[in-house]
Coordinates of N, CA and C in Angstrom, one line a residue:
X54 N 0.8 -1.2 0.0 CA 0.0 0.0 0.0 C 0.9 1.2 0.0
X55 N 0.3 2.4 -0.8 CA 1.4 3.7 -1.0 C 0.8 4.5 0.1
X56 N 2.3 4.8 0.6 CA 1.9 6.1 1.9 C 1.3 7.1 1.1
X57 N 0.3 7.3 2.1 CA -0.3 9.0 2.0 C 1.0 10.1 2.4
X58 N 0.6 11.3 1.7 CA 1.6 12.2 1.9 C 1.1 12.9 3.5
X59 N 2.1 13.0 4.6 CA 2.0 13.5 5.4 C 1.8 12.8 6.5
X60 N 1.7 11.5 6.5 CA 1.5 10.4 7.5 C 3.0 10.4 8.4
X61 N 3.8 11.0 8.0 CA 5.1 10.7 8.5 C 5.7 9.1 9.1
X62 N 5.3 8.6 7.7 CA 5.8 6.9 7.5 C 5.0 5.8 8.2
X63 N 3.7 6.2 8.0 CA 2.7 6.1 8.9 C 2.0 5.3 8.0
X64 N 0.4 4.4 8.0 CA 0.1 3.6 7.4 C -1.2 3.7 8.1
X65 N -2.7 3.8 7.3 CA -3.6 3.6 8.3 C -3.5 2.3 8.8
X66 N -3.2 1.2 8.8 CA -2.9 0.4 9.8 C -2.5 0.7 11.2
X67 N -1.7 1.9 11.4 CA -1.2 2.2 12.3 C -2.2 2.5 13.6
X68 N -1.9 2.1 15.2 CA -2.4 2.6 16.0 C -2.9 4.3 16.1
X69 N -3.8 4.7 16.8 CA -3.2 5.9 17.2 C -2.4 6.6 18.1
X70 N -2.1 7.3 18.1 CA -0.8 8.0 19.0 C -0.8 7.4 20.6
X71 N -2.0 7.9 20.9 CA -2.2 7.4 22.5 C -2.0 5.8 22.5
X72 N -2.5 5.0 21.5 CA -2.3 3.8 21.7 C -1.5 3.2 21.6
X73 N -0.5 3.7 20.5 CA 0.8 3.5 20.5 C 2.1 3.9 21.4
X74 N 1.6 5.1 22.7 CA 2.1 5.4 23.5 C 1.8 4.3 24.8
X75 N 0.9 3.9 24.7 CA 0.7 2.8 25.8 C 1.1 1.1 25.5
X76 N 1.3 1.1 24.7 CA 2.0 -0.2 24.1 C 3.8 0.3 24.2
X77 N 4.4 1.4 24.2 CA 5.7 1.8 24.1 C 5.8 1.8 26.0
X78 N 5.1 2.4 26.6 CA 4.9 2.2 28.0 C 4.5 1.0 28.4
X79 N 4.1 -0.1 28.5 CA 4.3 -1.3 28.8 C 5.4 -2.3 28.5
X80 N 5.8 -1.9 27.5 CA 7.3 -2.2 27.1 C 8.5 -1.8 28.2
X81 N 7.9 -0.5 28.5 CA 9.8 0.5 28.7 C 9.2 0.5 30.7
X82 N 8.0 -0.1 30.9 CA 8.2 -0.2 32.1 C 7.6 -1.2 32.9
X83 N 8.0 -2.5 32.1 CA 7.8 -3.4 32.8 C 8.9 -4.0 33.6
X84 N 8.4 -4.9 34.4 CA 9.7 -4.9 35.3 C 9.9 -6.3 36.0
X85 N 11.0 -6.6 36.3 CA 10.5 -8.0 37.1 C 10.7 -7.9 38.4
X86 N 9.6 -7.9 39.2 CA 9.2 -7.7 40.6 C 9.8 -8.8 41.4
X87 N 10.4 -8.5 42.4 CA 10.4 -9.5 43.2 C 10.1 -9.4 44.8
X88 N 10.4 -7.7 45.1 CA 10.1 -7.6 46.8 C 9.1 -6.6 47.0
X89 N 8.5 -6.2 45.6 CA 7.3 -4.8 46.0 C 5.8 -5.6 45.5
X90 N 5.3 -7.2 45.9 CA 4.4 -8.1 46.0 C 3.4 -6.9 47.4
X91 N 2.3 -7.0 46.8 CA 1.2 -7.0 47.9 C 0.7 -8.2 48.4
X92 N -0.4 -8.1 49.2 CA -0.8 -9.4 49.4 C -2.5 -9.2 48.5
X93 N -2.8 -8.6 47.7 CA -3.8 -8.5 47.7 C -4.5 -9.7 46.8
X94 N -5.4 -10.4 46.7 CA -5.8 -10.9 45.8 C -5.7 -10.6 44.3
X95 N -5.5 -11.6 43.4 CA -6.0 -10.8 42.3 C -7.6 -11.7 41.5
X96 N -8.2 -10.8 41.0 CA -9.5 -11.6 40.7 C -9.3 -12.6 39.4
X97 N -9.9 -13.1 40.0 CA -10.6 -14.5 38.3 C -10.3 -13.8 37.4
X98 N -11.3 -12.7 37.3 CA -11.4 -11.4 35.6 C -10.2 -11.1 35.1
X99 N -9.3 -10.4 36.3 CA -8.0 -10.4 35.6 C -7.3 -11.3 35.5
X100 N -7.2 -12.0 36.1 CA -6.2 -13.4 36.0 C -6.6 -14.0 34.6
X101 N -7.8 -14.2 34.2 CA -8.2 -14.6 33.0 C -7.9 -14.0 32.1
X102 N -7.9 -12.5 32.1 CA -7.4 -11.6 31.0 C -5.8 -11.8 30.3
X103 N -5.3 -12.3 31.5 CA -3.4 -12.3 31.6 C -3.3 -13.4 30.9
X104 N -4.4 -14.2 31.0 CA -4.2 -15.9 30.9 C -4.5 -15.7 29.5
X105 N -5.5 -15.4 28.7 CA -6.0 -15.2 27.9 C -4.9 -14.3 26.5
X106 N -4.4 -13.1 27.1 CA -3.2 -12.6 26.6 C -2.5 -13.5 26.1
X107 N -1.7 -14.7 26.9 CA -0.6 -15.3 27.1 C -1.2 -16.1 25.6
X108 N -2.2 -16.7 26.0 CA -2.7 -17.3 24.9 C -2.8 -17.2 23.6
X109 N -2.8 -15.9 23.3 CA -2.8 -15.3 21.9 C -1.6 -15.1 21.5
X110 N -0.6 -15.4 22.0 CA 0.9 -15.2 22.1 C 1.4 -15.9 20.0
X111 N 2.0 -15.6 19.7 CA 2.1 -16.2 17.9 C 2.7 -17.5 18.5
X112 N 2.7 -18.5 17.7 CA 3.5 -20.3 17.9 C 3.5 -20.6 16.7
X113 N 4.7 -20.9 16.3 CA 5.5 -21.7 15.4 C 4.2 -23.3 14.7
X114 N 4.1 -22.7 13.5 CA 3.2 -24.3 13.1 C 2.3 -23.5 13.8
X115 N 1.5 -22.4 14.6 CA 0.4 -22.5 15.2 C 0.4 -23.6 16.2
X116 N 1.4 -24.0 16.8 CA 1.3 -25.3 17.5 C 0.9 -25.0 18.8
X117 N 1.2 -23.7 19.7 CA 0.5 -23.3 21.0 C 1.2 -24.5 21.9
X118 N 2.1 -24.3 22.0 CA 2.4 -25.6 22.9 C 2.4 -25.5 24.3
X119 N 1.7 -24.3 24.7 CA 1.8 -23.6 26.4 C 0.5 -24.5 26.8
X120 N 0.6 -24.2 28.4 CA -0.4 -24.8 29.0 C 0.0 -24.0 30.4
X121 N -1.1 -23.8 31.2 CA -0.9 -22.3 32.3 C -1.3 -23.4 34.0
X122 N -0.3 -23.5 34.9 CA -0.6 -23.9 36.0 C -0.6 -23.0 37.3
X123 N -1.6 -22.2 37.5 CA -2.1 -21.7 38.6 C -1.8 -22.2 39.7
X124 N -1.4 -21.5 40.5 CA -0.2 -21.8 42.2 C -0.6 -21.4 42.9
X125 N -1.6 -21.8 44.1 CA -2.0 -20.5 45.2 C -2.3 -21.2 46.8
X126 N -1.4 -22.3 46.6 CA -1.8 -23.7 47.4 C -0.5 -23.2 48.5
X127 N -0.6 -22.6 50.0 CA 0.7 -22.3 50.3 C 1.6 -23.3 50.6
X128 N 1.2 -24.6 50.6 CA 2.2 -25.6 51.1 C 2.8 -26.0 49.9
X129 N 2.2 -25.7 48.6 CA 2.9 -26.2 47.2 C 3.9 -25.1 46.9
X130 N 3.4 -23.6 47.4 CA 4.6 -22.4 47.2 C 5.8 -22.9 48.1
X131 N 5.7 -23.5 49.3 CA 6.5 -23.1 50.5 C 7.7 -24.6 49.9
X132 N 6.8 -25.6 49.0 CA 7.7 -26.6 48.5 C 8.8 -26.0 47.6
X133 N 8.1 -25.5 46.5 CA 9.1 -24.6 45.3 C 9.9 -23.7 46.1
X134 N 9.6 -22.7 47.3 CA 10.4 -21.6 47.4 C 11.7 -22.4 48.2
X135 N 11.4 -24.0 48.7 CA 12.6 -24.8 49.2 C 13.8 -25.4 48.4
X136 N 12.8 -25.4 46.9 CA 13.5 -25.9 45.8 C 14.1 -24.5 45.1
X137 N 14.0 -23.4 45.5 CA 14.8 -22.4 45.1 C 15.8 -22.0 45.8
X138 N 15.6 -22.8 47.1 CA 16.7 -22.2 48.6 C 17.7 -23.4 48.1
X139 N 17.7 -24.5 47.4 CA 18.7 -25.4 46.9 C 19.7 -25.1 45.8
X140 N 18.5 -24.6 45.0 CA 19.0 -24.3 43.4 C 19.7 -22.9 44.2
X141 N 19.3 -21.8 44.7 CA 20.4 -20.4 45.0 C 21.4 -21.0 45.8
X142 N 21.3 -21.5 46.8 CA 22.6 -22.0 47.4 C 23.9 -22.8 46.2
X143 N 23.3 -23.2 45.4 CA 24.5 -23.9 44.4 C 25.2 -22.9 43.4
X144 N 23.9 -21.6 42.8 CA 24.3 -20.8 42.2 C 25.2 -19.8 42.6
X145 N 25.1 -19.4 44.4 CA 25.8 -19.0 44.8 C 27.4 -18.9 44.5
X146 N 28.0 -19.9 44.9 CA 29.1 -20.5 44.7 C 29.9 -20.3 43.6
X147 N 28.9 -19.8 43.0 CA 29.8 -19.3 41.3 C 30.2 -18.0 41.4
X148 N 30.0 -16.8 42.7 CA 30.5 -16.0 43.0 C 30.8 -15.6 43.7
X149 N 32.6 -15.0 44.2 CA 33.2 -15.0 45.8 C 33.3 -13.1 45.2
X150 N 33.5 -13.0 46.6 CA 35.0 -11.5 46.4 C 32.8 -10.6 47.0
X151 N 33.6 -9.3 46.3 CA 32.7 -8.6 46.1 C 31.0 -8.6 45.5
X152 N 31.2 -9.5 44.6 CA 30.4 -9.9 43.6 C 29.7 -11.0 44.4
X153 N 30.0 -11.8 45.5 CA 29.8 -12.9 45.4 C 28.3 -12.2 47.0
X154 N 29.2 -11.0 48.0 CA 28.4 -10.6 48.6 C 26.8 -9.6 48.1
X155 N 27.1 -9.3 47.0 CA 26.1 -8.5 46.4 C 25.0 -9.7 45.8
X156 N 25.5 -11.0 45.5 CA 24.6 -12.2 44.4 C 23.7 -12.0 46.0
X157 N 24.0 -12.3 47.6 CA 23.6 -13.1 48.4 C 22.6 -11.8 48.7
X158 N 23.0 -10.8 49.0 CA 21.9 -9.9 49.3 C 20.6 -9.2 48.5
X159 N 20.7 -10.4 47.2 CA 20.2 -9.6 46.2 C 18.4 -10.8 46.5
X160 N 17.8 -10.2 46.5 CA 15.9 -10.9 46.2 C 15.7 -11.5 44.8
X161 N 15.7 -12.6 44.8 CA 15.5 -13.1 43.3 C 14.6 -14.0 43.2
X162 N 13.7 -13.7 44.5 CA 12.3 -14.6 43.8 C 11.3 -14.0 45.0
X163 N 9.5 -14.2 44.8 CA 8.5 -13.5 45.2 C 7.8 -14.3 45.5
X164 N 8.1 -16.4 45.8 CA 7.5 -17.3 45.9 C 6.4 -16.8 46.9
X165 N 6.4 -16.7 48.0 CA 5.4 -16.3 49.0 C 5.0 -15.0 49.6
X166 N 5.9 -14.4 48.8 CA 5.3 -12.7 48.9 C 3.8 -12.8 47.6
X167 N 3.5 -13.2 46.9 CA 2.9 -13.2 45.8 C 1.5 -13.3 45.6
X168 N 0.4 -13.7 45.7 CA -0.7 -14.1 45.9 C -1.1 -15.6 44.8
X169 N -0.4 -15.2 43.5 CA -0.4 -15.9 42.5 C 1.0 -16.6 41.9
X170 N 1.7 -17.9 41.7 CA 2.8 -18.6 41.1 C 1.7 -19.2 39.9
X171 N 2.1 -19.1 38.7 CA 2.2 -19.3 37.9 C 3.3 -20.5 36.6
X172 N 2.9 -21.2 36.2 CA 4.2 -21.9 36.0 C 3.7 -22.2 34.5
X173 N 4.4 -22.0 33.7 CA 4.0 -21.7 32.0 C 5.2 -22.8 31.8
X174 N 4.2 -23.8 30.5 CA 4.9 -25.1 30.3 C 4.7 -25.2 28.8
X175 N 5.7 -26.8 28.4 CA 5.4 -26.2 27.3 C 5.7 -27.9 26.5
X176 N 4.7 -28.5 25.9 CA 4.3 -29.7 25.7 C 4.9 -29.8 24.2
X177 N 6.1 -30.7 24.5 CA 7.2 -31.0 23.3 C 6.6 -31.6 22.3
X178 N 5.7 -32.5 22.4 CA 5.0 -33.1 21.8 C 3.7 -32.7 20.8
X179 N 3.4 -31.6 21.4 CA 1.9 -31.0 20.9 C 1.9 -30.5 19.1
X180 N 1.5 -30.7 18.8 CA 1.2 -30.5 16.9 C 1.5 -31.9 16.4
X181 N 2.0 -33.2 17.0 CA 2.5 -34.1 16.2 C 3.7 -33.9 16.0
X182 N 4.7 -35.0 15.5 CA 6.0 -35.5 15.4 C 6.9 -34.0 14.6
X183 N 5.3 -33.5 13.3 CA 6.3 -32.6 12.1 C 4.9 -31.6 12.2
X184 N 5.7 -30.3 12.6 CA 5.3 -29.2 13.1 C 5.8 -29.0 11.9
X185 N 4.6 -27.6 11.6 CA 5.1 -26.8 10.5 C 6.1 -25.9 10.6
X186 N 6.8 -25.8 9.9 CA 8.3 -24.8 10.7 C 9.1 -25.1 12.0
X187 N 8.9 -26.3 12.3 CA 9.8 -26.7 13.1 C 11.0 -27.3 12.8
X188 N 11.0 -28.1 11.5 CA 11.9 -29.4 11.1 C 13.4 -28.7 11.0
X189 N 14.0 -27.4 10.8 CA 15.1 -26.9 11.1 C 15.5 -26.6 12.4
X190 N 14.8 -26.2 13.4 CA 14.7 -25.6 14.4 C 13.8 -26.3 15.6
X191 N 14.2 -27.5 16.3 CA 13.4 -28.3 16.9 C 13.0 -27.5 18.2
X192 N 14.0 -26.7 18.6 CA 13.4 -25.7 19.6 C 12.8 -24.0 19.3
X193 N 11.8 -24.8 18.6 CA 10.6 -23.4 18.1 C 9.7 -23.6 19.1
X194 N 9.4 -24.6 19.7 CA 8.3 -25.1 20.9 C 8.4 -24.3 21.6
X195 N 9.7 -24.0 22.1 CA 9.9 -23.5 23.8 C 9.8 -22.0 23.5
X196 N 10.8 -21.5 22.2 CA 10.6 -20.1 21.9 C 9.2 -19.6 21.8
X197 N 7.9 -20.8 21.2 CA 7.0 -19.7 21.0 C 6.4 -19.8 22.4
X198 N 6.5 -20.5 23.6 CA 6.4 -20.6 24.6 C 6.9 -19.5 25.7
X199 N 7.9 -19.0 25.4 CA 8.8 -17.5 25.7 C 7.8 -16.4 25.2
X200 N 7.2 -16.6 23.9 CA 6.6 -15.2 23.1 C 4.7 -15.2 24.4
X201 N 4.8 -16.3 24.9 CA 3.4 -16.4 25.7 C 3.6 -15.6 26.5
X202 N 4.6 -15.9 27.6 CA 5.2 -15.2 29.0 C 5.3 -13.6 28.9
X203 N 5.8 -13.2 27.5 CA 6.1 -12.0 27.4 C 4.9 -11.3 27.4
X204 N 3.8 -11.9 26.3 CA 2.1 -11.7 26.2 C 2.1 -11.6 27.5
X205 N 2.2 -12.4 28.5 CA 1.3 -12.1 29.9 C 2.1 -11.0 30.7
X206 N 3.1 -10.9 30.4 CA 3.8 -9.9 31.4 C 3.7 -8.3 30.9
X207 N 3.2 -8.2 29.2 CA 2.9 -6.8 29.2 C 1.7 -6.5 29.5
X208 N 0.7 -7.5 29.3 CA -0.9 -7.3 29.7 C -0.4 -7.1 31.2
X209 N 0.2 -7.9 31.9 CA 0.2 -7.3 33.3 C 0.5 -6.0 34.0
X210 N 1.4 -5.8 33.3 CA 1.8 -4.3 33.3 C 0.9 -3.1 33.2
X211 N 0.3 -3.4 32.0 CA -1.0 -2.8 31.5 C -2.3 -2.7 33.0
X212 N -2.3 -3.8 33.2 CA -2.9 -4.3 34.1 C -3.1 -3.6 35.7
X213 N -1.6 -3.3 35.8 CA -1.5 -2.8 37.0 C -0.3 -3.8 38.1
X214 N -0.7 -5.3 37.2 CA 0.0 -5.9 37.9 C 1.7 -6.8 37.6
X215 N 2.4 -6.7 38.8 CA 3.5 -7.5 38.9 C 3.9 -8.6 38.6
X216 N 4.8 -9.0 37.6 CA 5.6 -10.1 37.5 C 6.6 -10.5 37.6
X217 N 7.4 -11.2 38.2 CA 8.5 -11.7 38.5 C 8.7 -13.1 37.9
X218 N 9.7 -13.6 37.5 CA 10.3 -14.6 36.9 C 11.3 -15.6 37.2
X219 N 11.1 -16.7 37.9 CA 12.3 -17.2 39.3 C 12.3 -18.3 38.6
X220 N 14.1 -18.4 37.8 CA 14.2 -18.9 36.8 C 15.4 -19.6 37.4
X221 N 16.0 -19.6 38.8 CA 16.5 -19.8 39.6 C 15.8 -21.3 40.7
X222 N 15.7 -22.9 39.9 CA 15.0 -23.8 40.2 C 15.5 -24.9 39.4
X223 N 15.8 -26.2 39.6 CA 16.6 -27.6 39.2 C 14.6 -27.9 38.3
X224 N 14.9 -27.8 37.1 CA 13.8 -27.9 36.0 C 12.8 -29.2 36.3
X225 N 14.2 -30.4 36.3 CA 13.6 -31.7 36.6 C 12.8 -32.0 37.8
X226 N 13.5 -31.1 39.3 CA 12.8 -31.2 40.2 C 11.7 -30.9 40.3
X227 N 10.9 -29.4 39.8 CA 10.0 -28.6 40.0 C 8.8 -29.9 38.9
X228 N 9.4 -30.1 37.7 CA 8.6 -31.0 37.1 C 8.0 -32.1 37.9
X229 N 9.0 -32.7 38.6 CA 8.4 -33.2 39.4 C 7.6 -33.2 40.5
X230 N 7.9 -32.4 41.1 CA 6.9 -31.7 42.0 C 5.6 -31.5 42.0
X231 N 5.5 -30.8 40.3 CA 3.9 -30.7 39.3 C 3.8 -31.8 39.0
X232 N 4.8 -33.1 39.0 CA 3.6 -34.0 38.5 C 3.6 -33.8 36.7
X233 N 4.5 -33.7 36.1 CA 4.2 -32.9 34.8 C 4.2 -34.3 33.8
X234 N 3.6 -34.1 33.0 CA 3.9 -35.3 32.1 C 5.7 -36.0 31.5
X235 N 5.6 -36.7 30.8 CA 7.0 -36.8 30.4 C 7.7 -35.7 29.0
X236 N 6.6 -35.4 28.5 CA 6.5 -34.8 27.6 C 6.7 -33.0 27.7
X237 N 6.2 -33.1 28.8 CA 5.8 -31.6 28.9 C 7.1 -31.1 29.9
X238 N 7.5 -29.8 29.6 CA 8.6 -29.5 30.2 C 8.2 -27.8 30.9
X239 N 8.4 -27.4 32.1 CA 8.2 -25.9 33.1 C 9.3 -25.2 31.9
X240 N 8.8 -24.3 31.5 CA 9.5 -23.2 31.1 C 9.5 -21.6 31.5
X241 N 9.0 -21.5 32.4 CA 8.9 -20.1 33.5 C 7.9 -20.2 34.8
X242 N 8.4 -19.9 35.6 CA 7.5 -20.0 37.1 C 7.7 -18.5 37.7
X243 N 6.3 -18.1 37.5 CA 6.1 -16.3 37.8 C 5.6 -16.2 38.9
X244 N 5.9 -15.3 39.6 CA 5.0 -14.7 40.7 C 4.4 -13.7 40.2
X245 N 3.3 -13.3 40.7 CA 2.0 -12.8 40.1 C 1.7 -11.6 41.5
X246 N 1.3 -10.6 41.3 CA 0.4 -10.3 42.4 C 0.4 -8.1 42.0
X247 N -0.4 -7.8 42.3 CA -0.3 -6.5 42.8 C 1.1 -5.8 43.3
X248 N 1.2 -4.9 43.0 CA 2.6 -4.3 43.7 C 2.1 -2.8 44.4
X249 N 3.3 -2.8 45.3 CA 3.9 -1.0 45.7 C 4.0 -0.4 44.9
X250 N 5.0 -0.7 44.1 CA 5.1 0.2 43.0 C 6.0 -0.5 42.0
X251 N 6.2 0.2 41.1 CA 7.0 -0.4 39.6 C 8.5 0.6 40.2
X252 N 9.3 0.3 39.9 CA 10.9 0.4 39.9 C 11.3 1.4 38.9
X253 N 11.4 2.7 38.6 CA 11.9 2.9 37.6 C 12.8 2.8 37.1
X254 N 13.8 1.6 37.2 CA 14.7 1.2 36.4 C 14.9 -0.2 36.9
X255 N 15.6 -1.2 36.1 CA 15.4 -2.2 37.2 C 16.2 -2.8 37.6
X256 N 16.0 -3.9 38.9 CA 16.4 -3.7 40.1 C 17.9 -4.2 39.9
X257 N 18.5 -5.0 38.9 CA 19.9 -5.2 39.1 C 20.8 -4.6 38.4
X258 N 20.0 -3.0 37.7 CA 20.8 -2.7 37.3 C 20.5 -1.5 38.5
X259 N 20.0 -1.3 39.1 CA 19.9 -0.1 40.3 C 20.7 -0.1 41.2
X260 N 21.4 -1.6 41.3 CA 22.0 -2.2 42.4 C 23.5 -2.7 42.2
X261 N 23.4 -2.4 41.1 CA 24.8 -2.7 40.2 C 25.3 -3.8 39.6
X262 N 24.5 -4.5 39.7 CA 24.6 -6.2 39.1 C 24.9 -5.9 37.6
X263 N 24.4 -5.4 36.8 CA 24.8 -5.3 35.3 C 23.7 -4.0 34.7
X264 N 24.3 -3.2 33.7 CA 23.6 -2.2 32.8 C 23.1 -2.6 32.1
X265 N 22.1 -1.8 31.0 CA 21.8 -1.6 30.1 C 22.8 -2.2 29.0
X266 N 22.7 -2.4 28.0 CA 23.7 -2.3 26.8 C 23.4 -1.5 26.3
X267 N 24.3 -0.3 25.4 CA 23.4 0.2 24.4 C 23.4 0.0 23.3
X268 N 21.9 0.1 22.7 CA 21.5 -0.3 21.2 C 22.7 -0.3 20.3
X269 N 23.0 1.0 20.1 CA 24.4 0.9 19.3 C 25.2 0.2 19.2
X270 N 25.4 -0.5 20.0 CA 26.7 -1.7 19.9 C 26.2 -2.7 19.5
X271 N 24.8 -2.9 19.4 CA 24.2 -4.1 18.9 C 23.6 -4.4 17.8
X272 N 23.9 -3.6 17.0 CA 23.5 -3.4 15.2 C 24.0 -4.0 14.5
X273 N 24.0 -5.1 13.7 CA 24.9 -4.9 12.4 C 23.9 -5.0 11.0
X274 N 24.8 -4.8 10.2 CA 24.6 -4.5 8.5 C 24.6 -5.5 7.7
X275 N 23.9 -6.2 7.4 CA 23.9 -7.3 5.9 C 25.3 -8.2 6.7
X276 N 25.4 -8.5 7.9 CA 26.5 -9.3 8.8 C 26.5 -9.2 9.8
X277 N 27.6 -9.8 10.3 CA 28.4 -9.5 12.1 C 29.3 -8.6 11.6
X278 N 30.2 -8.4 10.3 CA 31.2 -7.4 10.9 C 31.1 -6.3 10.2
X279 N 30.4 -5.7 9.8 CA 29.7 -4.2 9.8 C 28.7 -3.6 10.7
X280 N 28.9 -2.8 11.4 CA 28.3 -2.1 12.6 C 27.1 -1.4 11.8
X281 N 25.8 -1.3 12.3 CA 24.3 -0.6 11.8 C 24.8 0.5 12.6
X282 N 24.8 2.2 12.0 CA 24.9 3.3 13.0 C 23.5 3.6 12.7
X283 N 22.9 3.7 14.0 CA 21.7 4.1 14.4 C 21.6 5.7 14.3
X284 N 20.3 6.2 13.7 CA 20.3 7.5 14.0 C 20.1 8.5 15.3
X285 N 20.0 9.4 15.5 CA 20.6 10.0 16.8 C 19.5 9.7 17.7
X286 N 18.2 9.6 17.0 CA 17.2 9.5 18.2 C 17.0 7.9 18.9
X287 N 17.8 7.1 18.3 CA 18.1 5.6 18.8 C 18.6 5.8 20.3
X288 N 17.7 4.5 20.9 CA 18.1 4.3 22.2 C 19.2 4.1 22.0
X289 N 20.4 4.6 23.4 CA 21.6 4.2 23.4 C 22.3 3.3 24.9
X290 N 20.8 3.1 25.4 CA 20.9 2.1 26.6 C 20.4 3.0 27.7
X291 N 19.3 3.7 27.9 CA 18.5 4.2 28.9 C 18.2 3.6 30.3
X292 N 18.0 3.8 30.7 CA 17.6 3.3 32.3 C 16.2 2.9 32.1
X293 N 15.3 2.5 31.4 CA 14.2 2.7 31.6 C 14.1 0.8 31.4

């Protein structure tokens, strides 16, 4: 379709401004929560909304290979958050000195601060043997399983509400714990819930664990070794 003159590269397809400002705002301030959890419930309506989001997520082959397990059982949280006090204790150990004091003081999970655990899975098996678009790329399952998570965490945002992502857990154990088929494999376990507040910037880079990169350095050109120079109004690694 030929641009109209004065659209400024614009397309009636395009949102409009306000809505395209709110989709750039759930992007640039989502965050992953892990110690500003309320306790408040969250309702069915929205929970279903998030769920529903997640759902519409794109999949490879259309294969949808997610499946959504709802967590609100405290004896089932208080098992996971023991299975994360094993898995951080091992992770630990991969850092001494300075570095190693900052990993320990740092909050990397919202198991029982949360109202809602969430555990997004992702069924190896689902479409049959030969997925369409999968036969180069046998791990398109899990990726379009990743594009779900992200669906639910910007509706949450939107939402009002908090997500956190405690990715910090022995895979096979937690599987087991669910009970999960042989087939089906945990690919994110979220904490869910209302917050204090959103972070504006986030938390390990506030804390000094690692920065931003900026865009710039991450461009290239028809290769890897030609650098893409971005024009001036390109992010160049913001805090946001």
């Amino acid at each position: 379709m030929s641009q109209e003159p004065g659209t400024n590269g614009r397309t009636e397809q395009a949102f409009s401004q306000a809505e395209r400002d709110a989709v750039y705002r759930a992007i640039f301030e989502r965050r992953d929560v892990r110690s500003q959890f309320r306790a408040d419930p969250l309702s069915e309506e929205v929970l279903l909304r998030l769920l529903t989001a997640a759902h519409h997520a794109p999949s490879v082959g259309f294969m949808q290979p997610w499946d959504f397990i709802v967590i609100d059982d405290p004896e089932l949280k208080r098992a996971v958050r023991a299975l994360y006090g094993e898995a951080n204790e091992r992770a630990a150990r991969h850092y001494d000195g300075d570095r190693g004091t900052l990993y320990r003081q740092l909050k990397l999970e919202g198991i029982l601060d949360s109202p809602i655990n969430l555990v997004v899975t992702c069924d190896r098996t689902r479409g049959g043997p030969h997925v369409l678009g999968r036969d180069s790329s046998i791990d398109m399952d899990l990726f379009s399983t990743c594009l779900a998570v992200q669906n639910l965490w910007l509706a949450a945002r939107a939402e009002g509400v908090g997500v956190g992502w405690v990715s910090i857990l022995d895979e096979r154990a937690l599987a087991r714990l669910l009970q999960l088929p042989e087939s089906v494999v945990p690919v994110a376990y979220l904490c869910l819930g209302y917050v204090t507040e959103f972070l504006p910037e986030p938390e390990l880079q506030a804390k000094g664990w690692r920065q931003r990169l900026p865009l710039a350095d991450l461009l290239h050109s028809n290769g890897w070794a030609t650098a893409l120079k971005p024009g001036k109004d390109a992010d160049t690694g913001s805090k946001r």
